[in-house]
């Protein structure tokens, strides 16, 4: 009877009464052993069986404890802990035991991001990763400054891993300078749901690449083509015609762009909240005046806009929701323009007037009166027209000022 | 406030009863919901938590309830700036228990929906895992490796891309 009981116990984790020895009874609770001792033993074999019992039974109990600990308790707890672990630590956990492996692999939220930032051999690694079922719901891929990624890798992804990319939401190819229009076509053809696409500092990208993007990914909301010097107005047309929901756009140093292309954009991408035109000096007031169409604009970077006049800036000031405005080196601007911004953009928190010699203390006084407690960043370095611009004086005007430098 | 002097009784899976103040009980979202359903006079059964773990959870809830009460009094003067740090130190000491109990605390905090306890206990385990190899993790938590050599080799080769040194 006792032996039968012990065997049952070993096989099922339950004794003859059907009571399950649960994970929390890890031999620490005295009632656990007491219960075991109460199991009936045949009187004749009493002493012998007790000896046998105590040897075999203890091992069985230890086995069951192990079983529950390794196969139930630990995986359950590690699942709860998993969201706090780095990918590297998660990989180590996968190799600990099959139960942890299974539990973690089925938690799809753990496997939504593939980050190869600055890693070597990134193209091959990405292909290897996407061949694993646990990444079939990947949402974000980061290859920023990754090495050894080129068009051939992206083409392989298209042939072998397109299923896994179906749900991709965000793709970062910043600094992947070996990728060209062909690679962009290949990878974007696999991710129709893409919302965020970033490929800065890539001089191989041309308007053809943008054409592929707008054809394949209809729902882009955040686009960064900063430093893609070969992009022309044609790309802005593609963007304008296809991305009416676009919220942020970075065109830093895309020096081929002209008024004509930007105008199209301003007329059609009315959801824009962030527009970066850093180091684009060929635009003129003609197009700056259209900026007022962007009623939702919160961030505008016009660093280097040497043609921007007070008239243009007055139009821009109609974007009442502006929070960040960079007017570094906008050398034609004077008090008139800045005062129109001060009066109209009452939510401004960050402003750079770096290098603008035509602004005076009058601008700062007006700014201070209209919204002084909101401003936390103000750069007036090189503004030789402003007499009172020591730190102390600035803090008097803008008590919440924390940062005195925007342009480096 | 009259309600803060009331106590409730919770029952562990081992059948032991534990008393806690309403304020301590409010630390647990689950208990709070159960009280709304069953009312205060009844005993709240918590069959997923054994007595050893329950005792620790009670200790935690009481400490945090007392801390909150002290904050409310004096508008926070009683606690002062060091108060939050002190509580954190107490939490760290509180969690210095052997792994079996720590894991049970995590499961209990999850079941009882005590967010702050879940956060700190999970973080404690995460810190133990950080940077460790699979072998080291097995040793720390006394886990058997029941991969067959073939399974293990397959997994390692499939995931080689993740472990590659740069």
PDB file of C-alpha atoms in Angstrom, chain A residues 220-377:
ATOM      1  CA  UNK A 220       4.031  56.336 -42.715  1.00  0.00           C
ATOM      2  CA  UNK A 221       3.704  58.786 -39.839  1.00  0.00           C
ATOM      3  CA  UNK A 222       7.369  59.497 -38.989  1.00  0.00           C
ATOM      4  CA  UNK A 223       9.947  59.904 -41.744  1.00  0.00           C
ATOM      5  CA  UNK A 224      13.602  60.821 -41.379  1.00  0.00           C
ATOM      6  CA  UNK A 225      15.717  61.323 -44.500  1.00  0.00           C
ATOM      7  CA  UNK A 226      18.182  63.704 -42.923  1.00  0.00           C
ATOM      8  CA  UNK A 227      21.459  63.859 -44.864  1.00  0.00           C
ATOM      9  CA  UNK A 228      20.103  62.056 -47.927  1.00  0.00           C
ATOM     10  CA  UNK A 229      21.612  64.671 -50.187  1.00  0.00           C
ATOM     11  CA  UNK A 230      20.355  63.243 -53.436  1.00  0.00           C
ATOM     12  CA  UNK A 231      16.689  63.622 -52.640  1.00  0.00           C
ATOM     13  CA  UNK A 232      14.948  66.234 -54.748  1.00  0.00           C
ATOM     14  CA  UNK A 233      11.566  68.003 -54.920  1.00  0.00           C
ATOM     15  CA  UNK A 234      10.204  64.905 -56.641  1.00  0.00           C
ATOM     16  CA  UNK A 235      10.399  63.030 -53.346  1.00  0.00           C
ATOM     17  CA  UNK A 236       8.550  65.804 -51.572  1.00  0.00           C
ATOM     18  CA  UNK A 237       5.829  65.411 -54.164  1.00  0.00           C
ATOM     19  CA  UNK A 238       5.629  61.686 -53.480  1.00  0.00           C
ATOM     20  CA  UNK A 239       5.384  62.391 -49.772  1.00  0.00           C
ATOM     21  CA  UNK A 240       2.797  65.117 -50.220  1.00  0.00           C
ATOM     22  CA  UNK A 241       0.614  62.950 -52.445  1.00  0.00           C
ATOM     23  CA  UNK A 242       0.707  59.902 -50.184  1.00  0.00           C
ATOM     24  CA  UNK A 243       1.219  60.840 -46.569  1.00  0.00           C
ATOM     25  CA  UNK A 244      -1.548  63.140 -45.488  1.00  0.00           C
ATOM     26  CA  UNK A 245      -1.254  61.738 -41.949  1.00  0.00           C
ATOM     27  CA  UNK A 246       2.488  62.425 -41.699  1.00  0.00           C
ATOM     28  CA  UNK A 247       3.358  63.814 -38.264  1.00  0.00           C
ATOM     29  CA  UNK A 248       7.110  64.240 -38.328  1.00  0.00           C
ATOM     30  CA  UNK A 249       9.553  64.850 -41.162  1.00  0.00           C
ATOM     31  CA  UNK A 250      13.280  65.453 -41.055  1.00  0.00           C
ATOM     32  CA  UNK A 251      14.843  66.923 -44.221  1.00  0.00           C
ATOM     33  CA  UNK A 252      18.115  68.128 -42.673  1.00  0.00           C
ATOM     34  CA  UNK A 253      20.767  68.867 -45.337  1.00  0.00           C
ATOM     35  CA  UNK A 254      18.649  67.620 -48.280  1.00  0.00           C
ATOM     36  CA  UNK A 255      20.193  70.479 -50.178  1.00  0.00           C
ATOM     37  CA  UNK A 256      18.543  69.871 -53.550  1.00  0.00           C
ATOM     38  CA  UNK A 257      15.110  70.817 -52.202  1.00  0.00           C
ATOM     39  CA  UNK A 258      13.518  74.082 -53.370  1.00  0.00           C
ATOM     40  CA  UNK A 259      10.442  76.190 -52.627  1.00  0.00           C
ATOM     41  CA  UNK A 260       8.386  74.306 -55.181  1.00  0.00           C
ATOM     42  CA  UNK A 261       8.718  70.928 -53.495  1.00  0.00           C
ATOM     43  CA  UNK A 262       8.254  72.243 -49.969  1.00  0.00           C
ATOM     44  CA  UNK A 263       5.158  74.151 -51.003  1.00  0.00           C
ATOM     45  CA  UNK A 264       3.465  70.925 -52.089  1.00  0.00           C
ATOM     46  CA  UNK A 265       4.316  69.363 -48.771  1.00  0.00           C
ATOM     47  CA  UNK A 266       2.954  72.262 -46.735  1.00  0.00           C
ATOM     48  CA  UNK A 267      -0.292  72.220 -48.648  1.00  0.00           C
ATOM     49  CA  UNK A 268      -0.991  68.516 -48.245  1.00  0.00           C
ATOM     50  CA  UNK A 269       0.703  67.197 -45.106  1.00  0.00           C
ATOM     51  CA  UNK A 270      -1.488  69.139 -42.755  1.00  0.00           C
ATOM     52  CA  UNK A 271      -1.021  66.774 -39.811  1.00  0.00           C
ATOM     53  CA  UNK A 272       2.648  67.670 -39.440  1.00  0.00           C
ATOM     54  CA  UNK A 273       3.710  68.306 -35.861  1.00  0.00           C
ATOM     55  CA  UNK A 274       7.472  68.278 -36.332  1.00  0.00           C
ATOM     56  CA  UNK A 275       9.372  69.659 -39.340  1.00  0.00           C
ATOM     57  CA  UNK A 276      13.136  69.805 -39.506  1.00  0.00           C
ATOM     58  CA  UNK A 277      14.676  71.981 -42.227  1.00  0.00           C
ATOM     59  CA  UNK A 278      18.118  72.287 -40.657  1.00  0.00           C
ATOM     60  CA  UNK A 279      20.854  73.593 -42.977  1.00  0.00           C
ATOM     61  CA  UNK A 280      18.493  74.227 -45.891  1.00  0.00           C
ATOM     62  CA  UNK A 281      19.347  77.695 -47.024  1.00  0.00           C
ATOM     63  CA  UNK A 282      17.687  77.867 -50.428  1.00  0.00           C
ATOM     64  CA  UNK A 283      14.092  78.261 -49.272  1.00  0.00           C
ATOM     65  CA  UNK A 284      12.595  81.746 -49.438  1.00  0.00           C
ATOM     66  CA  UNK A 285       9.765  83.716 -47.867  1.00  0.00           C
ATOM     67  CA  UNK A 286       7.526  82.515 -50.672  1.00  0.00           C
ATOM     68  CA  UNK A 287       7.322  79.128 -49.047  1.00  0.00           C
ATOM     69  CA  UNK A 288       7.879  80.231 -45.433  1.00  0.00           C
ATOM     70  CA  UNK A 289       4.624  82.123 -45.694  1.00  0.00           C
ATOM     71  CA  UNK A 290       2.822  78.860 -46.315  1.00  0.00           C
ATOM     72  CA  UNK A 291       4.029  77.444 -43.019  1.00  0.00           C
ATOM     73  CA  UNK A 292       0.915  78.803 -41.337  1.00  0.00           C
ATOM     74  CA  UNK A 293      -1.046  76.004 -43.002  1.00  0.00           C
ATOM     75  CA  UNK A 294       0.502  73.612 -40.496  1.00  0.00           C
ATOM     76  CA  UNK A 295      -1.798  74.377 -37.598  1.00  0.00           C
ATOM     77  CA  UNK A 296      -0.593  71.390 -35.559  1.00  0.00           C
ATOM     78  CA  UNK A 297       3.088  72.233 -35.814  1.00  0.00           C
ATOM     79  CA  UNK A 298       4.921  71.930 -32.498  1.00  0.00           C
ATOM     80  CA  UNK A 299       8.559  71.740 -33.577  1.00  0.00           C
ATOM     81  CA  UNK A 300      10.179  73.737 -36.372  1.00  0.00           C
ATOM     82  CA  UNK A 301      13.902  73.771 -37.068  1.00  0.00           C
ATOM     83  CA  UNK A 302      14.974  76.527 -39.433  1.00  0.00           C
ATOM     84  CA  UNK A 303      18.659  76.645 -38.561  1.00  0.00           C
ATOM     85  CA  UNK A 304      20.500  78.319 -41.407  1.00  0.00           C
ATOM     86  CA  UNK A 305      17.415  79.760 -43.104  1.00  0.00           C
ATOM     87  CA  UNK A 306      19.340  82.786 -44.307  1.00  0.00           C
ATOM     88  CA  UNK A 307      16.524  84.044 -46.551  1.00  0.00           C
ATOM     89  CA  UNK A 308      13.899  84.093 -43.827  1.00  0.00           C
ATOM     90  CA  UNK A 309      12.687  87.665 -43.233  1.00  0.00           C
ATOM     91  CA  UNK A 310      10.406  89.177 -40.585  1.00  0.00           C
ATOM     92  CA  UNK A 311       7.517  88.801 -42.997  1.00  0.00           C
ATOM     93  CA  UNK A 312       8.069  85.114 -43.358  1.00  0.00           C
ATOM     94  CA  UNK A 313       8.529  84.728 -39.611  1.00  0.00           C
ATOM     95  CA  UNK A 314       5.271  86.571 -38.988  1.00  0.00           C
ATOM     96  CA  UNK A 315       3.468  83.969 -41.058  1.00  0.00           C
ATOM     97  CA  UNK A 316       5.229  81.205 -39.183  1.00  0.00           C
ATOM     98  CA  UNK A 317       4.123  82.712 -35.916  1.00  0.00           C
ATOM     99  CA  UNK A 318       0.556  81.860 -36.889  1.00  0.00           C
ATOM    100  CA  UNK A 319       1.447  78.281 -35.922  1.00  0.00           C
ATOM    101  CA  UNK A 320       0.170  78.937 -32.453  1.00  0.00           C
ATOM    102  CA  UNK A 321       1.033  75.536 -31.062  1.00  0.00           C
ATOM    103  CA  UNK A 322       4.763  75.862 -31.557  1.00  0.00           C
ATOM    104  CA  UNK A 323       6.754  74.605 -28.601  1.00  0.00           C
ATOM    105  CA  UNK A 324      10.249  74.451 -30.121  1.00  0.00           C
ATOM    106  CA  UNK A 325      11.561  76.959 -32.658  1.00  0.00           C
ATOM    107  CA  UNK A 326      15.140  77.040 -33.897  1.00  0.00           C
ATOM    108  CA  UNK A 327      16.084  80.275 -35.669  1.00  0.00           C
ATOM    109  CA  UNK A 328      19.859  79.817 -35.425  1.00  0.00           C
ATOM    110  CA  UNK A 329      21.633  81.880 -38.093  1.00  0.00           C
ATOM    111  CA  UNK A 330      18.389  83.304 -39.467  1.00  0.00           C
ATOM    112  CA  UNK A 331      20.383  86.493 -39.987  1.00  0.00           C
ATOM    113  CA  UNK A 332      17.717  88.599 -41.684  1.00  0.00           C
ATOM    114  CA  UNK A 333      15.359  88.366 -38.760  1.00  0.00           C
ATOM    115  CA  UNK A 334      14.911  91.371 -36.445  1.00  0.00           C
ATOM    116  CA  UNK A 335      12.798  92.319 -33.408  1.00  0.00           C
ATOM    117  CA  UNK A 336       9.720  92.600 -35.591  1.00  0.00           C
ATOM    118  CA  UNK A 337       9.689  88.905 -36.455  1.00  0.00           C
ATOM    119  CA  UNK A 338      10.582  87.664 -32.988  1.00  0.00           C
ATOM    120  CA  UNK A 339       7.943  89.868 -31.377  1.00  0.00           C
ATOM    121  CA  UNK A 340       5.268  88.406 -33.654  1.00  0.00           C
ATOM    122  CA  UNK A 341       6.358  84.963 -32.446  1.00  0.00           C
ATOM    123  CA  UNK A 342       6.316  86.120 -28.829  1.00  0.00           C
ATOM    124  CA  UNK A 343       2.796  87.464 -29.145  1.00  0.00           C
ATOM    125  CA  UNK A 344       1.305  84.544 -31.005  1.00  0.00           C
ATOM    126  CA  UNK A 345       3.133  81.396 -29.935  1.00  0.00           C
ATOM    127  CA  UNK A 346       2.269  81.422 -26.288  1.00  0.00           C
ATOM    128  CA  UNK A 347       3.266  77.796 -25.705  1.00  0.00           C
ATOM    129  CA  UNK A 348       6.902  78.274 -26.695  1.00  0.00           C
ATOM    130  CA  UNK A 349       9.341  76.459 -24.429  1.00  0.00           C
ATOM    131  CA  UNK A 350      12.527  76.341 -26.498  1.00  0.00           C
ATOM    132  CA  UNK A 351      13.845  79.139 -28.709  1.00  0.00           C
ATOM    133  CA  UNK A 352      17.169  79.727 -30.389  1.00  0.00           C
ATOM    134  CA  UNK A 353      18.162  83.116 -31.740  1.00  0.00           C
ATOM    135  CA  UNK A 354      21.814  82.137 -32.031  1.00  0.00           C
ATOM    136  CA  UNK A 355      23.797  84.465 -34.241  1.00  0.00           C
ATOM    137  CA  UNK A 356      20.945  86.874 -35.005  1.00  0.00           C
ATOM    138  CA  UNK A 357      22.491  90.293 -34.584  1.00  0.00           C
ATOM    139  CA  UNK A 358      19.289  92.167 -35.463  1.00  0.00           C
ATOM    140  CA  UNK A 359      17.370  91.279 -32.293  1.00  0.00           C
ATOM    141  CA  UNK A 360      17.526  93.529 -29.239  1.00  0.00           C
ATOM    142  CA  UNK A 361      16.363  93.542 -25.601  1.00  0.00           C
ATOM    143  CA  UNK A 362      12.933  94.540 -26.865  1.00  0.00           C
ATOM    144  CA  UNK A 363      12.392  90.996 -28.179  1.00  0.00           C
ATOM    145  CA  UNK A 364      13.296  89.419 -24.858  1.00  0.00           C
ATOM    146  CA  UNK A 365      11.075  91.786 -22.912  1.00  0.00           C
ATOM    147  CA  UNK A 366       8.070  90.993 -25.086  1.00  0.00           C
ATOM    148  CA  UNK A 367       8.833  87.297 -24.870  1.00  0.00           C
ATOM    149  CA  UNK A 368       9.062  87.536 -21.113  1.00  0.00           C
ATOM    150  CA  UNK A 369       5.714  89.272 -20.811  1.00  0.00           C
ATOM    151  CA  UNK A 370       3.789  86.803 -22.913  1.00  0.00           C
ATOM    152  CA  UNK A 371       4.910  83.451 -21.589  1.00  0.00           C
ATOM    153  CA  UNK A 372       7.976  83.701 -19.395  1.00  0.00           C
ATOM    154  CA  UNK A 373       7.340  80.758 -17.146  1.00  0.00           C
ATOM    155  CA  UNK A 374       7.078  78.290 -19.999  1.00  0.00           C
ATOM    156  CA  UNK A 375      10.474  78.995 -21.530  1.00  0.00           C
ATOM    157  CA  UNK A 376      13.072  76.499 -20.362  1.00  0.00           C
ATOM    158  CA  UNK A 377      15.587  76.805 -23.225  1.00  0.00           C
TER     159      UNK A 377
END
